[in-house]
Amino acid sequence: MSLEERLDNIEAMLAILVERQTVKNFYEIEEFAKIVGKSCFTCREWCRLGRIRAEKKLSGRGAYARWVVSHAELLRYQKEGLLPFQQAG
């Protein structure tokens, strides 16, 4: 392996590490799902059912708002897990 290939490899690994360590105020559902190791569908259902605290925000990509999860909620979920089901009525 040449020196240039090794440096490219190192740069790619550093980019991955930086991406992992980046703390955001809010995570889109796709990001949240990737972090917690679940499918996007599952995480959207958790939002819809109130199992995690999430907000709807306009994304600028049409008329439909997208679910976003705060960093504080991500940390809470990692420590405590899902919120209990809310009883209707």
mmCIF file of N, CA, C and O in Angstrom, residues 14-54:
data_model
loop_
_atom_site.group_PDB
_atom_site.id
_atom_site.type_symbol
_atom_site.label_atom_id
_atom_site.label_comp_id
_atom_site.label_asym_id
_atom_site.label_seq_id
_atom_site.Cartn_x
_atom_site.Cartn_y
_atom_site.Cartn_z
ATOM 1 N N LEU A 14 -10.781 9.341 9.931
ATOM 2 C CA LEU A 14 -10.954 10.554 10.734
ATOM 3 C C LEU A 14 -12.308 11.207 10.462
ATOM 4 O O LEU A 14 -12.968 11.681 11.383
ATOM 5 N N ALA A 15 -12.719 11.233 9.205
ATOM 6 C CA ALA A 15 -14.020 11.808 8.857
ATOM 7 C C ALA A 15 -15.144 11.050 9.546
ATOM 8 O O ALA A 15 -16.101 11.650 10.059
ATOM 9 N N ILE A 16 -15.028 9.722 9.600
ATOM 10 C CA ILE A 16 -16.036 8.903 10.271
ATOM 11 C C ILE A 16 -16.063 9.207 11.766
ATOM 12 O O ILE A 16 -17.127 9.361 12.366
ATOM 13 N N LEU A 17 -14.900 9.322 12.375
ATOM 14 C CA LEU A 17 -14.828 9.624 13.809
ATOM 15 C C LEU A 17 -15.411 10.991 14.124
ATOM 16 O O LEU A 17 -16.135 11.162 15.110
ATOM 17 N N VAL A 18 -15.108 11.977 13.313
ATOM 18 C CA VAL A 18 -15.639 13.322 13.533
ATOM 19 C C VAL A 18 -17.160 13.307 13.405
ATOM 20 O O VAL A 18 -17.865 13.912 14.212
ATOM 21 N N GLU A 19 -17.687 12.599 12.427
ATOM 22 C CA GLU A 19 -19.134 12.513 12.240
ATOM 23 C C GLU A 19 -19.803 11.865 13.442
ATOM 24 O O GLU A 19 -20.851 12.302 13.886
ATOM 25 N N ARG A 20 -19.178 10.838 13.998
ATOM 26 C CA ARG A 20 -19.734 10.162 15.172
ATOM 27 C C ARG A 20 -19.770 11.066 16.392
ATOM 28 O O ARG A 20 -20.664 10.960 17.219
ATOM 29 N N GLN A 21 -18.769 11.921 16.537
ATOM 30 C CA GLN A 21 -18.643 12.737 17.735
ATOM 31 C C GLN A 21 -19.377 14.070 17.640
ATOM 32 O O GLN A 21 -19.425 14.802 18.614
ATOM 33 N N THR A 22 -19.944 14.386 16.492
ATOM 34 C CA THR A 22 -20.632 15.650 16.319
ATOM 35 C C THR A 22 -21.932 15.633 17.121
ATOM 36 O O THR A 22 -22.748 14.742 16.979
ATOM 37 N N VAL A 23 -22.098 16.642 17.964
ATOM 38 C CA VAL A 23 -23.316 16.770 18.751
ATOM 39 C C VAL A 23 -24.163 17.840 18.087
ATOM 40 O O VAL A 23 -23.704 18.942 17.826
ATOM 41 N N LYS A 24 -25.405 17.491 17.818
ATOM 42 C CA LYS A 24 -26.338 18.417 17.198
ATOM 43 C C LYS A 24 -27.438 18.751 18.194
ATOM 44 O O LYS A 24 -27.692 17.985 19.123
ATOM 45 N N ASN A 25 -28.104 19.871 17.977
ATOM 46 C CA ASN A 25 -29.256 20.206 18.813
ATOM 47 C C ASN A 25 -30.412 19.266 18.533
ATOM 48 O O ASN A 25 -31.104 18.832 19.448
ATOM 49 N N PHE A 26 -30.640 18.974 17.244
ATOM 50 C CA PHE A 26 -31.721 18.082 16.837
ATOM 51 C C PHE A 26 -31.210 17.109 15.796
ATOM 52 O O PHE A 26 -30.370 17.448 14.976
ATOM 53 N N TYR A 27 -31.748 15.886 15.841
ATOM 54 C CA TYR A 27 -31.407 14.851 14.876
ATOM 55 C C TYR A 27 -32.655 14.518 14.075
ATOM 56 O O TYR A 27 -33.732 14.335 14.654
ATOM 57 N N GLU A 28 -32.511 14.424 12.756
ATOM 58 C CA GLU A 28 -33.614 13.938 11.951
ATOM 59 C C GLU A 28 -33.790 12.456 12.253
ATOM 60 O O GLU A 28 -32.882 11.793 12.759
ATOM 61 N N ILE A 29 -34.949 11.931 11.954
ATOM 62 C CA ILE A 29 -35.254 10.544 12.299
ATOM 63 C C ILE A 29 -34.246 9.571 11.709
ATOM 64 O O ILE A 29 -33.856 8.600 12.358
ATOM 65 N N GLU A 30 -33.785 9.820 10.501
ATOM 66 C CA GLU A 30 -32.804 8.928 9.877
ATOM 67 C C GLU A 30 -31.519 8.875 10.697
ATOM 68 O O GLU A 30 -30.938 7.800 10.891
ATOM 69 N N GLU A 31 -31.070 10.039 11.198
ATOM 70 C CA GLU A 31 -29.862 10.096 12.026
ATOM 71 C C GLU A 31 -30.094 9.404 13.367
ATOM 72 O O GLU A 31 -29.256 8.626 13.831
ATOM 73 N N PHE A 32 -31.232 9.699 13.990
ATOM 74 C CA PHE A 32 -31.566 9.097 15.278
ATOM 75 C C PHE A 32 -31.607 7.575 15.151
ATOM 76 O O PHE A 32 -31.036 6.858 15.967
ATOM 77 N N ALA A 33 -32.270 7.086 14.095
ATOM 78 C CA ALA A 33 -32.393 5.643 13.880
ATOM 79 C C ALA A 33 -31.025 4.990 13.725
ATOM 80 O O ALA A 33 -30.771 3.915 14.275
ATOM 81 N N LYS A 34 -30.155 5.638 12.993
ATOM 82 C CA LYS A 34 -28.805 5.097 12.793
ATOM 83 C C LYS A 34 -28.048 5.027 14.115
ATOM 84 O O LYS A 34 -27.386 4.027 14.409
ATOM 85 N N ILE A 35 -28.159 6.072 14.931
ATOM 86 C CA ILE A 35 -27.449 6.121 16.209
ATOM 87 C C ILE A 35 -27.935 5.020 17.151
ATOM 88 O O ILE A 35 -27.134 4.362 17.816
ATOM 89 N N VAL A 36 -29.269 4.825 17.204
ATOM 90 C CA VAL A 36 -29.813 3.853 18.162
ATOM 91 C C VAL A 36 -29.939 2.449 17.577
ATOM 92 O O VAL A 36 -30.325 1.512 18.276
ATOM 93 N N GLY A 37 -29.623 2.287 16.294
ATOM 94 C CA GLY A 37 -29.614 0.969 15.681
ATOM 95 C C GLY A 37 -30.995 0.412 15.389
ATOM 96 O O GLY A 37 -31.212 -0.807 15.464
ATOM 97 N N LYS A 38 -31.944 1.265 15.073
ATOM 98 C CA LYS A 38 -33.308 0.847 14.745
ATOM 99 C C LYS A 38 -33.654 1.347 13.349
ATOM 100 O O LYS A 38 -32.963 2.183 12.781
ATOM 101 N N SER A 39 -34.761 0.855 12.800
ATOM 102 C CA SER A 39 -35.188 1.313 11.473
ATOM 103 C C SER A 39 -35.851 2.681 11.589
ATOM 104 O O SER A 39 -36.383 3.053 12.646
ATOM 105 N N CYS A 40 -35.856 3.417 10.487
ATOM 106 C CA CYS A 40 -36.509 4.726 10.451
ATOM 107 C C CYS A 40 -37.997 4.584 10.755
ATOM 108 O O CYS A 40 -38.573 5.393 11.478
ATOM 109 N N PHE A 41 -38.617 3.546 10.191
ATOM 110 C CA PHE A 41 -40.047 3.317 10.416
ATOM 111 C C PHE A 41 -40.332 3.152 11.904
ATOM 112 O O PHE A 41 -41.268 3.761 12.449
ATOM 113 N N THR A 42 -39.542 2.342 12.586
ATOM 114 C CA THR A 42 -39.729 2.101 14.018
ATOM 115 C C THR A 42 -39.614 3.405 14.794
ATOM 116 O O THR A 42 -40.457 3.703 15.652
ATOM 117 N N CYS A 43 -38.612 4.205 14.483
ATOM 118 C CA CYS A 43 -38.414 5.469 15.205
ATOM 119 C C CYS A 43 -39.539 6.457 14.932
ATOM 120 O O CYS A 43 -39.977 7.163 15.841
ATOM 121 N N ARG A 44 -40.037 6.501 13.692
ATOM 122 C CA ARG A 44 -41.187 7.370 13.394
ATOM 123 C C ARG A 44 -42.419 6.914 14.173
ATOM 124 O O ARG A 44 -43.181 7.743 14.686
ATOM 125 N N GLU A 45 -42.616 5.614 14.303
ATOM 126 C CA GLU A 45 -43.746 5.100 15.087
ATOM 127 C C GLU A 45 -43.596 5.483 16.559
ATOM 128 O O GLU A 45 -44.565 5.848 17.212
ATOM 129 N N TRP A 46 -42.387 5.387 17.098
ATOM 130 C CA TRP A 46 -42.158 5.809 18.481
ATOM 131 C C TRP A 46 -42.539 7.271 18.664
ATOM 132 O O TRP A 46 -43.139 7.638 19.678
ATOM 133 N N CYS A 47 -42.182 8.109 17.681
ATOM 134 C CA CYS A 47 -42.543 9.538 17.746
ATOM 135 C C CYS A 47 -44.056 9.688 17.748
ATOM 136 O O CYS A 47 -44.629 10.408 18.572
ATOM 137 N N ARG A 48 -44.702 9.027 16.797
ATOM 138 C CA ARG A 48 -46.148 9.136 16.632
ATOM 139 C C ARG A 48 -46.890 8.673 17.884
ATOM 140 O O ARG A 48 -47.885 9.266 18.289
ATOM 141 N N LEU A 49 -46.382 7.618 18.521
ATOM 142 C CA LEU A 49 -47.028 7.050 19.702
ATOM 143 C C LEU A 49 -46.598 7.722 21.010
ATOM 144 O O LEU A 49 -47.078 7.354 22.083
ATOM 145 N N GLY A 50 -45.677 8.684 20.943
ATOM 146 C CA GLY A 50 -45.211 9.361 22.149
ATOM 147 C C GLY A 50 -44.233 8.546 22.974
ATOM 148 O O GLY A 50 -44.026 8.833 24.151
ATOM 149 N N ARG A 51 -43.616 7.527 22.376
ATOM 150 C CA ARG A 51 -42.654 6.695 23.111
ATOM 151 C C ARG A 51 -41.303 7.385 23.269
ATOM 152 O O ARG A 51 -40.517 7.047 24.147
ATOM 153 N N ILE A 52 -41.017 8.351 22.393
ATOM 154 C CA ILE A 52 -39.883 9.263 22.559
ATOM 155 C C ILE A 52 -40.419 10.669 22.344
ATOM 156 O O ILE A 52 -41.405 10.873 21.632
ATOM 157 N N ARG A 53 -39.795 11.635 22.980
ATOM 158 C CA ARG A 53 -40.220 13.025 22.829
ATOM 159 C C ARG A 53 -39.611 13.578 21.552
ATOM 160 O O ARG A 53 -38.393 13.684 21.449
ATOM 161 N N ALA A 54 -40.457 13.908 20.621
ATOM 162 C CA ALA A 54 -39.993 14.419 19.336
ATOM 163 C C ALA A 54 -40.890 15.576 18.912
ATOM 164 O O ALA A 54 -41.991 15.744 19.441
#
